[in-house]
Structures are given as structure tokens and as C-alpha cells.
Amino acid sequence: MRTLILGIDSGTQSTKVLAVDARDGKVMDTSAQAYDLIPDLPPGAKEQHPHTWRDATAAAIRQALRQAKSVAAEVQAIGVSGQQHGFVPLDKDGEAIRPAKLWCDTSTAAECDEIMEKLGGLKKTIQALGNAVLPGFTASKILWLKKQEPKNFARLATVLLPHDYLNFWLTGEKVMEYGDASGTALLDVRKRKWARTVLDAIDPALGEKLPPLISSDKPAGRLQATAARQLDLNPGVLVSAGGGDNMMGAIGTGNTRAGVITASFGTSGTIYACAEKPVVDAQGEIAAFCDSTNRWLPLLCTMNVTVATEMVRGDFGWTHERYAAEAARIPVGSHGLLLLPYFEGERTPNVPDGTGVWFGVNQKTFEAGHFARAAMEAVTLGMNYGLRRLAELGVKPTQIRATGGGAKSRTWRQIMADVFDAEVVTLKVGEGAAYGAALQALWCWRLQQGETVSIAEITDRFVGLNLDETARPDAGNVKAYRELQEMQDELSRSLRGVFAKHRRFVLSGEK
């Protein structure tokens, strides 16, 4: 009989499940369940109901196990990866009080400013936390609930993150792991403890509503009978600590030692590295997160990656293959067509009021292929803005491991190599977060069996690279993209005031 580990990635657009063989790390089968955001919310608001993730997870697990021809006794451990920062408010009975405000929700900028002002400004906030309080993070969402929905806030008994909520559903235990907790802007990442000054700035009783913190190699609990019945599994299956999607993506891409950098090209874009000590950015642009291996994960996040390319693809009614072909026929730099891809606001740089701007439109560039390539180039330049900041903080890549939907495109991989001026490789298992969740669960299960094993030993053995998909930078292209980078950065800075006016205008039209 096989020993199977389930890796779950509960994301913004879908939940994916991998059934992984514990002996060799081979993915036996995969499944996915798609869903949408709650429609027709005000500008900047992005929400989903936690039951959506729970139901999708149950359906995807049953499907994966059916396809893998598995029996319940084969499944020994489960690991959960979840979208970071989402605020799941539970009442005293463990029920969700309202839909969760997500990582991409930018409607809480005023609450961020209020919290940091109470702490004495940006510098003192970073001293207290290691991070700034940004709209994507959880802290401002809690204050938003207190100010905007006081009756709901009065019912608040427990604050969980999306992956914590799924762990709670699976095990009945309310806990939070260091990696995901570091993305709340409530944790002192240096000490791995809740920051009392920040909690008090939101509400003096907030500390009572936060779950216990656990280390990344410990189990969140065991599969409880009610969830086991829904999943056609046996009770008692180990559920690992899990973590945020970026923390799990690091494990799933073998980013478990210094020198490797992962770039994830999904709905959002993230670039992150493994560090043995906290990497704190005094400017607050790089997140000083903990990882999910009991170390640290300096990370930059842009909110708009495949958001931009999918808008273009959808508008022209193309397949992914047609999109790639159209982009490939346009030269580097798209003849000067440049996109500022702040469609959903932006986090790095911090421009929550931002919107999309096409610059350089003329008779030559007002053409479908130019828009396709310019979107790819623009979001990659946006990520490179943060990669350069990481380099300034001493985190420099020897190799960039690309994952997510964008990494599947040969044209896009070459754009990455040229923009980043670094070798870019892809992974044999493309679902980095789900695979990482499975590998962390395997690590936890083996430790619980009494073995002495490091997470790096597991990832070194199981994480494989597609060396035939390696992209290397071209010197001429690197030079062209440096010029475009300067223009994109300058364009962004010049429009900050206009973005705020534009948001006010749009909001006035919604009333």
C-alpha cells in the first residue's frame, strides 16, 4: 500500500490538490476547483466567503483521491497552503461573521495610516514589527471591521487567516504558524511574537482573539471525524502547520537555502528568498516575513501580473497559445508601448489608489500584439523594481526559479531573464505552493515518526528542474529593459497625486 501526502493550495481563483507519494515525491494525481470573487463590491474591495474555500477543498480532495485510485488508509498527512493576509473573522461558535477581506483588497489604506500614526510613523512601525502596515496585510482589515461594521466587530472572537481557517475546519484546532502570521502586520518578525503596541493601536482586546502561535515543523492537529466524513478519509490523519502560499511556494521550488530566489508569476507576482536571519527594509517596501521552515523569507509582492495579461487575452478573445504567438512577434520594448499595471492598486511600490495606464500609444503601437507583449514586459519590470531593492539589502540571486502561469510561456521566460539579468529556470512540478504544502506535511509526518530530517534534505531530493526550459539574459535586451525600467519608475512617481484624485472621482460616481 502506498503512503500518500495531500498538498492543498487554496488560492484566489481556485483550490488545487496534489496527491504525492511519500517514497519518491512523485505527484500521483492533481485536481482543481475554480471560483470567483464576490461581485459588485466598491472599488478596492476584494472578498470571498470562507465556505467557498472549504467546499472547493473538499471537492478537490475527493476528486484527486478518486483519480489516484486511492484508499483512505493510504493518506497519512495533509498540508495546506493559503492565500496570505486574508482576514477571516470568526464568532464564538467558530462561524465566519462575514466574507473575508483578501490580500488584494486595497480599501483599507486609511486604516493603515491610522495604525502607523498611532505607532509614531513608518520608522517606528518598522522598528516594532520589521514591516510597514500595508493595505494588503491583515491588521488594517481588523481596524476596518471595527470602524465600518461595529456590530460584526462586537461578535469577533477569533482572527484567522485563510489557511488557518482550513486547518480549523480539518482539525477543530485554532492555531497560526509563524510564516503566515508574519504577513498580518501584527507579529514582531524578529522575536516571532505578537507586537503588543500594534495590537493596542487597533483594539486593547485584540490579543485575546489571536490564536496560539506554532512553529512550522509542528502539526496543526489531526483530521477530525466531521471533516474526515466529508473527505472520505480516516480520522486522525496528520495535518501539518501549513503556511501562506509564498512560504509554501518556497518549499515547493526548493528555495530552502541562501542563493536561490523564487519568482511566482500568478494573479499577483512575488519574489522571495530563504534567509537565516531577518531581512528588514527600513523603507518598508520589502516584506520581512518569516518562512514556513522556521527561518525568514524576505519578499516583494506586486498585485498585478496575470491580472494584466488575462485582461488583454480576454479582451481579444485569444487562447493562451495565440497570446504567446502575438507577443513573440513584437520586438523587445514593444516599440515604446509601456504599461503601468496598477489595475487593482499596487503594493510594491505602495500605490493603493493606482490604476492601469498605457503610455506610448500611437498608430504603430495601437495594435493587439503590442499590447500583449507590453503587458508581459510591464509586470516583469514591476517585479524587478522590488528585486533591485532586495539586492540593495544583500539578497542576490545565483538563480531564479520561476513558477506560476507566467512561467509556462517561453517568450515570457526570456523577458524575465532579460529584465532580471539572471538565469531563469522552471520546476518539474509547476504547482509550487501545493507541492510545498505536501513536502512540509511530509517533513512534519517524518518528524512525528521519530526521524531526524531537515526540510532541505527533502527538497533537495524531490524538487526537480526543467533544465531544457532555462532562459539566459541577452546583453542587448538587458540594456533596453533598463531604459524601460527607468521610464516605468518615473511614470509611477509622477502619477501618484493623479491616482488619488482619480480614486475620489470614481468613488463619487459610485454613490
Coordinates of C-alpha atoms in Angstrom, one line a residue:
M1 CA 0.0 0.0 0.0
R2 CA 1.2 3.5 -0.9
T3 CA 1.9 6.3 1.6
L4 CA 0.2 9.4 0.2
I5 CA 0.6 13.0 1.3
L6 CA -2.0 15.6 0.2
G7 CA -0.9 19.2 -0.7
I8 CA -3.6 21.8 -0.9
D9 CA -3.2 25.2 -2.3
S10 CA -6.3 27.4 -1.6
G11 CA -5.8 30.5 -3.8
T12 CA -7.8 33.5 -5.0
Q13 CA -9.1 31.9 -8.2
S14 CA -9.1 28.2 -7.4
T15 CA -8.1 25.4 -5.0
K16 CA -5.6 22.8 -6.2
V17 CA -4.8 19.4 -4.6
L18 CA -1.8 17.2 -5.3
A19 CA -1.6 13.6 -4.1
V20 CA 2.1 12.9 -3.6
D21 CA 3.8 9.6 -3.0
A22 CA 5.9 9.9 0.2
R23 CA 8.6 7.5 -1.1
D24 CA 9.8 9.4 -4.1
G25 CA 7.9 12.7 -4.2
K26 CA 6.0 11.8 -7.4
V27 CA 2.7 13.6 -8.0
M28 CA 0.2 10.7 -8.4
D29 CA -2.7 13.0 -9.4
T30 CA -3.9 16.5 -9.3
S31 CA -7.3 18.2 -9.2
A32 CA -8.7 21.8 -9.0
Q33 CA -11.9 23.6 -8.3
A34 CA -12.4 27.2 -9.6
Y35 CA -14.4 30.0 -8.0
D36 CA -14.7 33.8 -8.2
L37 CA -14.6 36.9 -6.0
I38 CA -17.8 38.2 -4.7
P39 CA -19.1 40.6 -7.4
D40 CA -20.2 44.2 -7.4
L41 CA -18.2 45.4 -4.4
P42 CA -16.9 49.0 -4.1
P43 CA -13.6 50.0 -5.8
G44 CA -10.7 48.4 -4.0
A45 CA -12.8 45.9 -2.1
K46 CA -12.0 42.2 -2.8
E47 CA -13.8 39.5 -0.8
Q48 CA -14.6 35.8 -0.7
H49 CA -16.6 33.7 1.8
P50 CA -14.5 31.1 3.7
H51 CA -17.1 28.4 2.9
T52 CA -16.1 28.8 -0.8
W53 CA -12.6 27.6 0.1
R54 CA -13.8 24.8 2.3
D55 CA -16.3 23.4 -0.2
A56 CA -13.7 23.7 -3.1
T57 CA -11.1 21.9 -0.9
A58 CA -13.4 19.0 -0.1
A59 CA -14.4 18.6 -3.8
A60 CA -10.8 18.8 -5.0
I61 CA -9.6 16.2 -2.4
R62 CA -12.3 13.7 -3.3
Q63 CA -11.5 14.2 -7.0
A64 CA -7.8 13.8 -6.6
L65 CA -8.1 10.6 -4.5
R66 CA -10.6 9.1 -6.9
Q67 CA -8.3 9.8 -9.9
A68 CA -5.3 8.4 -8.0
K69 CA -7.4 5.2 -7.2
S70 CA -6.5 5.8 -3.6
V71 CA -8.0 4.1 -0.5
A72 CA -8.4 6.1 2.7
A73 CA -5.8 4.3 4.6
E74 CA -3.0 5.4 2.2
V75 CA -3.3 9.1 3.2
Q76 CA -1.1 9.8 6.1
A77 CA -0.7 13.6 6.1
I78 CA -2.2 16.8 4.7
G79 CA -0.6 20.2 4.2
V80 CA -2.5 23.4 3.5
S81 CA -1.2 26.5 1.6
G82 CA -3.4 29.5 1.5
Q83 CA -3.5 33.0 0.1
Q84 CA -1.8 35.3 2.6
H85 CA -3.2 38.2 4.6
G86 CA -7.0 37.4 4.2
F87 CA -9.0 38.3 7.3
V88 CA -11.3 35.5 8.4
P89 CA -13.4 36.8 11.4
L90 CA -15.0 34.0 13.5
D91 CA -17.6 34.3 16.2
K92 CA -17.6 32.4 19.5
D93 CA -19.1 29.3 17.7
G94 CA -16.4 29.2 15.1
E95 CA -18.6 30.5 12.3
A96 CA -17.5 33.2 9.8
I97 CA -19.1 36.5 10.7
R98 CA -18.8 38.0 7.2
P99 CA -16.8 37.3 4.0
A100 CA -13.1 37.5 4.2
K101 CA -11.3 40.6 3.0
L102 CA -8.4 39.4 0.8
W103 CA -4.8 40.2 0.2
C104 CA -5.8 42.2 -2.9
D105 CA -8.2 44.4 -1.1
T106 CA -6.9 48.0 -1.1
S107 CA -9.9 49.6 0.6
T108 CA -8.1 49.9 4.0
A109 CA -5.4 52.5 3.2
A110 CA -6.8 55.0 5.7
E111 CA -6.7 52.4 8.5
C112 CA -3.0 51.6 7.6
D113 CA -2.2 55.3 8.0
E114 CA -4.1 55.4 11.3
I115 CA -2.3 52.4 12.8
M116 CA 1.2 53.7 11.7
E117 CA 0.4 57.2 13.0
K118 CA -0.5 55.7 16.4
L119 CA 2.8 53.9 16.4
G120 CA 4.8 57.1 15.6
G121 CA 5.2 56.8 11.9
L122 CA 6.8 54.4 9.4
K123 CA 10.2 54.2 11.0
K124 CA 8.8 53.3 14.5
T125 CA 6.3 50.9 12.9
I126 CA 9.2 49.0 11.2
Q127 CA 11.1 49.0 14.5
A128 CA 8.1 47.4 16.2
L129 CA 7.2 44.8 13.5
G130 CA 10.0 44.6 11.0
N131 CA 7.4 45.6 8.4
A132 CA 5.2 48.6 7.4
V133 CA 1.4 48.3 7.8
L134 CA 0.3 48.0 4.2
P135 CA -3.3 47.7 2.8
G136 CA -2.7 44.1 1.7
F137 CA -1.9 43.0 5.2
T138 CA -4.4 41.8 7.8
A139 CA -4.0 44.4 10.5
S140 CA -5.8 47.2 8.8
K141 CA -8.7 44.9 7.8
I142 CA -9.4 44.3 11.5
L143 CA -9.4 48.0 12.2
W144 CA -11.7 48.5 9.2
L145 CA -14.2 46.0 10.7
K146 CA -14.1 47.8 14.0
K147 CA -14.8 51.2 12.3
Q148 CA -17.1 50.2 9.5
E149 CA -19.0 47.3 10.9
P150 CA -19.0 47.7 14.7
K151 CA -21.8 45.1 15.2
N152 CA -19.7 42.5 13.4
F153 CA -16.6 43.5 15.4
A154 CA -18.5 43.1 18.6
R155 CA -19.1 39.4 17.6
L156 CA -15.4 38.8 16.8
A157 CA -14.0 36.0 18.9
T158 CA -11.1 34.7 16.7
V159 CA -8.9 36.1 13.9
L160 CA -7.7 33.5 11.4
L161 CA -6.0 33.6 8.0
P162 CA -7.3 31.6 5.0
H163 CA -5.1 28.6 5.5
D164 CA -5.7 28.7 9.3
Y165 CA -9.4 28.5 8.6
L166 CA -9.0 25.4 6.5
N167 CA -6.8 23.9 9.2
F168 CA -9.5 24.7 11.7
W169 CA -12.1 23.0 9.6
L170 CA -9.9 19.9 9.2
T171 CA -8.8 19.6 12.8
G172 CA -11.0 21.7 15.0
E173 CA -7.9 23.5 16.3
K174 CA -7.3 27.2 16.0
V175 CA -3.6 27.9 15.6
M176 CA -1.4 30.2 13.5
E177 CA 2.1 29.3 12.1
Y178 CA 4.9 31.8 12.1
G179 CA 5.2 32.2 8.4
D180 CA 1.6 33.2 7.6
A181 CA 1.4 35.1 10.9
S182 CA 4.2 37.3 9.8
G183 CA 2.0 38.6 7.0
T184 CA -0.6 40.0 9.4
A185 CA 1.4 43.1 10.4
L186 CA 0.7 42.1 14.0
L187 CA 3.8 40.0 14.5
D188 CA 7.3 41.1 15.6
V189 CA 9.1 39.1 13.0
R190 CA 12.5 39.3 14.8
K191 CA 11.1 37.8 18.0
R192 CA 8.2 35.8 16.5
K193 CA 5.8 37.2 19.0
W194 CA 2.6 39.3 18.7
A195 CA 3.6 43.0 18.8
R196 CA 1.7 44.4 21.8
T197 CA 1.9 48.1 20.6
V198 CA 0.3 47.2 17.3
L199 CA -2.5 45.2 18.9
D200 CA -3.3 48.1 21.2
A201 CA -3.3 50.5 18.3
I202 CA -6.2 48.5 16.8
D203 CA -8.0 47.4 20.0
P204 CA -6.9 46.6 23.5
A205 CA -8.7 43.3 23.5
L206 CA -7.3 42.1 20.2
G207 CA -4.6 39.9 21.7
E208 CA -7.3 37.7 23.2
K209 CA -8.7 37.0 19.8
L210 CA -5.5 35.8 18.2
P211 CA -4.8 32.0 18.2
P212 CA -1.7 30.4 19.7
L213 CA 1.5 30.5 17.5
I214 CA 3.2 27.3 16.5
S215 CA 6.5 26.6 14.7
S216 CA 6.5 25.4 11.1
D217 CA 7.6 21.8 11.8
K218 CA 4.7 21.1 14.2
P219 CA 1.3 19.7 13.3
A220 CA -1.8 21.9 13.4
G221 CA -3.7 18.8 14.6
R222 CA -5.3 15.7 13.4
L223 CA -8.2 15.2 11.0
Q224 CA -11.4 15.3 12.9
A225 CA -14.3 13.0 12.3
T226 CA -16.7 15.5 10.8
A227 CA -14.1 16.6 8.1
A228 CA -13.0 13.0 7.5
R229 CA -16.5 12.0 6.6
Q230 CA -16.7 14.9 4.0
L231 CA -13.4 13.9 2.5
D232 CA -13.9 10.1 2.5
L233 CA -10.8 9.8 4.7
N234 CA -10.0 8.2 8.1
P235 CA -9.9 10.4 11.2
G236 CA -6.5 11.0 12.7
V237 CA -4.6 11.9 9.6
L238 CA -1.8 14.4 10.5
V239 CA -2.4 18.0 9.4
S240 CA 0.8 20.0 9.3
A241 CA 1.2 23.6 10.3
G242 CA 0.9 24.7 6.6
G243 CA 1.5 28.3 5.7
G244 CA 1.0 31.1 3.3
D245 CA 1.2 30.5 -0.4
N246 CA 4.5 32.2 -0.8
M247 CA 6.0 30.3 2.1
M248 CA 4.8 27.0 0.7
G249 CA 5.9 28.1 -2.8
A250 CA 9.4 28.5 -1.4
I251 CA 9.4 24.9 -0.2
G252 CA 7.9 23.6 -3.4
T253 CA 10.5 25.3 -5.5
G254 CA 13.4 24.1 -3.4
N255 CA 14.1 27.6 -2.0
T256 CA 15.3 26.3 1.4
R257 CA 18.8 27.7 1.5
A258 CA 20.5 31.1 0.6
G259 CA 21.3 31.9 -3.0
V260 CA 18.1 30.6 -4.6
I261 CA 15.3 33.1 -5.5
T262 CA 11.8 32.2 -6.5
A263 CA 9.7 34.3 -8.8
S264 CA 6.0 33.5 -8.9
F265 CA 4.0 34.8 -11.8
G266 CA 0.4 34.2 -10.8
T267 CA -2.5 36.6 -10.2
S268 CA 0.0 38.5 -8.1
G269 CA 3.8 38.5 -8.5
T270 CA 6.1 37.6 -5.7
I271 CA 9.9 37.3 -5.5
Y272 CA 11.4 35.8 -2.3
A273 CA 14.4 34.1 -0.9
C274 CA 15.4 32.0 2.1
A275 CA 17.4 33.8 4.8
E276 CA 18.9 32.7 8.1
K277 CA 18.1 35.9 9.8
P278 CA 15.5 38.7 9.4
V279 CA 16.0 41.0 6.4
V280 CA 14.3 44.2 7.4
D281 CA 13.8 47.0 4.9
A282 CA 13.9 50.5 6.5
Q283 CA 11.8 51.8 3.7
G284 CA 9.2 49.2 4.2
E285 CA 9.0 48.0 0.6
I286 CA 10.3 44.5 1.1
A287 CA 8.3 42.4 3.5
A288 CA 10.4 40.9 6.3
F289 CA 8.4 37.7 6.6
C290 CA 9.2 34.5 8.5
D291 CA 9.1 31.4 6.3
S292 CA 7.5 28.1 6.9
T293 CA 10.7 26.2 7.8
N294 CA 11.4 28.3 10.9
R295 CA 13.7 30.8 9.1
W296 CA 12.9 34.0 7.2
L297 CA 11.5 34.9 3.8
P298 CA 12.3 38.4 2.5
L299 CA 9.7 39.0 -0.1
L300 CA 8.4 41.6 -2.5
C301 CA 4.8 41.4 -3.9
T302 CA 3.2 43.1 -6.8
M303 CA -0.6 42.8 -7.1
N304 CA -1.0 42.7 -10.9
V305 CA 0.7 40.0 -13.0
T306 CA -1.6 37.6 -14.9
V307 CA -4.3 40.1 -13.9
A308 CA -2.8 42.3 -16.7
T309 CA -2.2 39.6 -19.3
E310 CA -5.6 37.9 -18.8
M311 CA -7.3 41.3 -19.3
V312 CA -5.6 41.6 -22.6
R313 CA -6.1 38.0 -23.6
G314 CA -9.8 38.1 -22.6
D315 CA -10.4 41.3 -24.5
F316 CA -9.1 39.9 -27.7
G317 CA -10.7 36.5 -27.2
W318 CA -7.4 34.6 -27.6
T319 CA -6.3 31.2 -26.4
H320 CA -3.1 31.2 -24.3
E321 CA -1.2 29.9 -27.4
R322 CA -2.5 32.7 -29.6
Y323 CA -1.5 35.3 -26.9
A324 CA 2.1 33.8 -26.8
A325 CA 2.4 33.9 -30.6
E326 CA 1.2 37.5 -30.8
A327 CA 3.6 38.7 -28.1
A328 CA 6.5 36.8 -29.7
R329 CA 6.3 38.6 -33.0
I330 CA 6.8 42.0 -31.3
P331 CA 10.4 43.2 -30.6
V332 CA 11.9 43.9 -27.2
G333 CA 10.4 47.0 -25.7
S334 CA 7.2 46.9 -27.8
H335 CA 8.3 50.0 -29.8
G336 CA 7.9 52.1 -26.6
L337 CA 4.5 51.0 -25.5
L338 CA 4.7 50.9 -21.8
L339 CA 2.1 49.8 -19.2
L340 CA 1.8 50.9 -15.6
P341 CA 0.0 47.8 -14.5
Y342 CA -1.7 49.0 -11.3
F343 CA -5.2 47.6 -12.3
E344 CA -6.0 46.6 -8.7
G345 CA -3.9 49.2 -7.0
E346 CA -0.3 48.3 -6.2
R347 CA 1.7 47.1 -3.2
T348 CA 5.3 47.4 -4.4
P349 CA 5.6 50.2 -4.8
N350 CA 2.8 51.1 -2.4
V351 CA 0.2 52.7 -4.6
P352 CA -3.2 51.5 -3.3
D353 CA -5.1 54.2 -5.3
G354 CA -3.3 53.2 -8.6
T355 CA -4.9 52.2 -11.8
G356 CA -3.7 50.9 -15.2
V357 CA -2.0 53.4 -17.5
W358 CA -1.0 52.7 -21.1
F359 CA 1.8 55.0 -22.2
G360 CA 3.3 55.4 -25.6
V361 CA 0.2 54.6 -27.6
N362 CA 0.4 55.7 -31.3
Q363 CA -0.6 54.4 -34.7
K364 CA 2.2 51.8 -34.6
T365 CA 1.6 50.5 -31.1
F366 CA -2.2 50.6 -31.0
E367 CA -2.2 47.0 -32.1
A368 CA -3.0 43.7 -30.4
G369 CA 0.4 42.1 -30.4
H370 CA 2.0 45.2 -28.9
F371 CA -0.5 45.3 -26.0
A372 CA 0.2 41.5 -25.4
R373 CA 4.0 41.9 -25.2
A374 CA 3.9 45.2 -23.3
A375 CA 1.7 43.6 -20.6
M376 CA 4.2 40.8 -20.1
E377 CA 7.1 43.3 -20.0
A378 CA 5.4 45.7 -17.7
V379 CA 4.5 43.3 -14.9
T380 CA 8.0 41.8 -15.1
L381 CA 9.5 45.3 -14.8
G382 CA 7.2 45.9 -11.8
M383 CA 8.6 42.8 -10.1
N384 CA 12.2 43.9 -11.0
Y385 CA 11.5 47.1 -9.1
G386 CA 11.5 45.0 -5.9
L387 CA 14.2 42.6 -7.0
R388 CA 16.6 45.6 -7.2
R389 CA 15.6 46.6 -3.7
L390 CA 16.3 43.1 -2.5
A391 CA 19.8 43.3 -4.0
E392 CA 20.3 46.5 -2.1
L393 CA 19.5 44.6 1.2
G394 CA 22.1 42.0 0.3
V395 CA 19.8 39.3 -1.1
K396 CA 21.3 38.5 -4.6
P397 CA 20.3 35.5 -6.7
T398 CA 22.5 32.9 -8.2
Q399 CA 19.4 31.5 -10.0
I400 CA 15.8 32.5 -10.3
R401 CA 13.2 29.7 -10.2
A402 CA 10.1 30.8 -12.0
T403 CA 6.7 29.3 -11.1
G404 CA 3.0 30.2 -11.8
G405 CA 1.1 30.5 -15.0
G406 CA 3.5 33.1 -16.5
A407 CA 6.5 30.7 -16.2
K408 CA 4.8 28.3 -18.8
S409 CA 5.5 30.8 -21.6
R410 CA 8.8 30.6 -23.4
T411 CA 8.5 34.2 -24.6
W412 CA 7.8 35.4 -21.0
R413 CA 10.7 33.4 -19.5
Q414 CA 13.1 35.2 -21.9
I415 CA 11.6 38.5 -20.9
M416 CA 12.2 37.5 -17.2
A417 CA 15.8 36.6 -17.9
D418 CA 16.4 39.9 -19.7
V419 CA 14.6 42.1 -17.2
F420 CA 16.1 40.4 -14.2
D421 CA 19.5 39.9 -15.9
A422 CA 19.7 36.4 -14.4
E423 CA 19.3 32.8 -15.4
V424 CA 15.7 31.7 -15.1
V425 CA 14.7 28.0 -14.7
T426 CA 11.3 26.2 -14.2
L427 CA 10.3 23.4 -12.0
K428 CA 9.2 19.9 -12.9
V429 CA 6.2 20.3 -10.6
G430 CA 4.7 23.6 -11.6
E431 CA 2.3 23.9 -8.7
G432 CA 4.9 25.2 -6.2
A433 CA 2.5 26.1 -3.4
A434 CA 0.6 22.8 -3.4
Y435 CA 3.8 20.8 -3.8
G436 CA 5.4 22.8 -1.0
A437 CA 2.4 22.1 1.3
A438 CA 2.8 18.4 0.6
L439 CA 6.5 18.4 1.3
Q440 CA 6.1 20.4 4.5
A441 CA 3.4 17.8 5.6
L442 CA 5.9 15.0 4.7
W443 CA 8.6 16.7 6.8
C444 CA 6.2 17.0 9.7
W445 CA 5.0 13.4 9.4
R446 CA 8.5 12.1 9.3
L447 CA 9.5 14.1 12.4
Q448 CA 6.4 12.8 14.2
Q449 CA 7.6 9.3 13.3
G450 CA 10.8 10.0 15.2
E451 CA 13.1 10.6 12.2
T452 CA 15.7 13.3 12.2
V453 CA 15.4 15.1 8.8
S454 CA 15.7 18.7 7.5
I455 CA 13.4 20.3 5.1
A456 CA 16.3 21.0 2.8
E457 CA 17.1 17.2 2.6
I458 CA 13.6 16.6 1.4
T459 CA 13.5 19.4 -1.1
D460 CA 17.0 18.5 -2.5
R461 CA 15.7 15.0 -3.1
F462 CA 12.3 15.7 -4.6
V463 CA 12.3 19.2 -6.2
G464 CA 13.5 18.8 -9.9
L465 CA 14.3 21.5 -12.5
N466 CA 13.3 21.6 -16.2
L467 CA 16.8 22.4 -17.4
D468 CA 15.7 22.4 -21.1
E469 CA 13.5 25.4 -20.3
T470 CA 16.4 27.5 -19.0
A471 CA 16.4 31.1 -20.2
R472 CA 19.6 33.2 -20.1
P473 CA 19.8 37.0 -20.4
D474 CA 20.8 38.7 -23.7
A475 CA 23.1 41.7 -23.1
G476 CA 21.3 43.9 -25.7
N477 CA 17.9 43.1 -24.3
V478 CA 19.1 43.8 -20.7
K479 CA 20.2 47.3 -21.8
A480 CA 16.8 48.0 -23.4
Y481 CA 14.9 46.9 -20.4
R482 CA 17.0 49.0 -18.1
E483 CA 15.9 52.1 -20.1
L484 CA 12.2 51.0 -19.9
Q485 CA 12.6 50.3 -16.1
E486 CA 13.7 54.0 -15.6
M487 CA 10.7 55.2 -17.6
Q488 CA 8.2 53.0 -15.7
D489 CA 9.6 54.1 -12.3
E490 CA 9.4 57.7 -13.3
L491 CA 5.9 57.4 -14.7
S492 CA 4.8 55.8 -11.5
R493 CA 6.2 58.5 -9.3
S494 CA 4.8 61.3 -11.4
L495 CA 1.2 60.0 -11.3
R496 CA 0.8 59.4 -7.5
G497 CA -1.2 62.6 -7.0
V498 CA -3.4 62.0 -10.0
F499 CA -4.2 58.4 -8.8
A500 CA -5.6 59.8 -5.6
K501 CA -7.8 62.3 -7.4
H502 CA -8.9 59.6 -9.8
R503 CA -10.0 57.2 -7.0
R504 CA -12.0 60.0 -5.4
F505 CA -13.7 60.7 -8.7
V506 CA -14.6 57.0 -9.2
L507 CA -15.9 56.7 -5.7
S508 CA -18.1 59.8 -6.1
G509 CA -19.6 58.2 -9.2
E510 CA -20.5 55.1 -7.2
K511 CA -22.7 57.0 -4.8

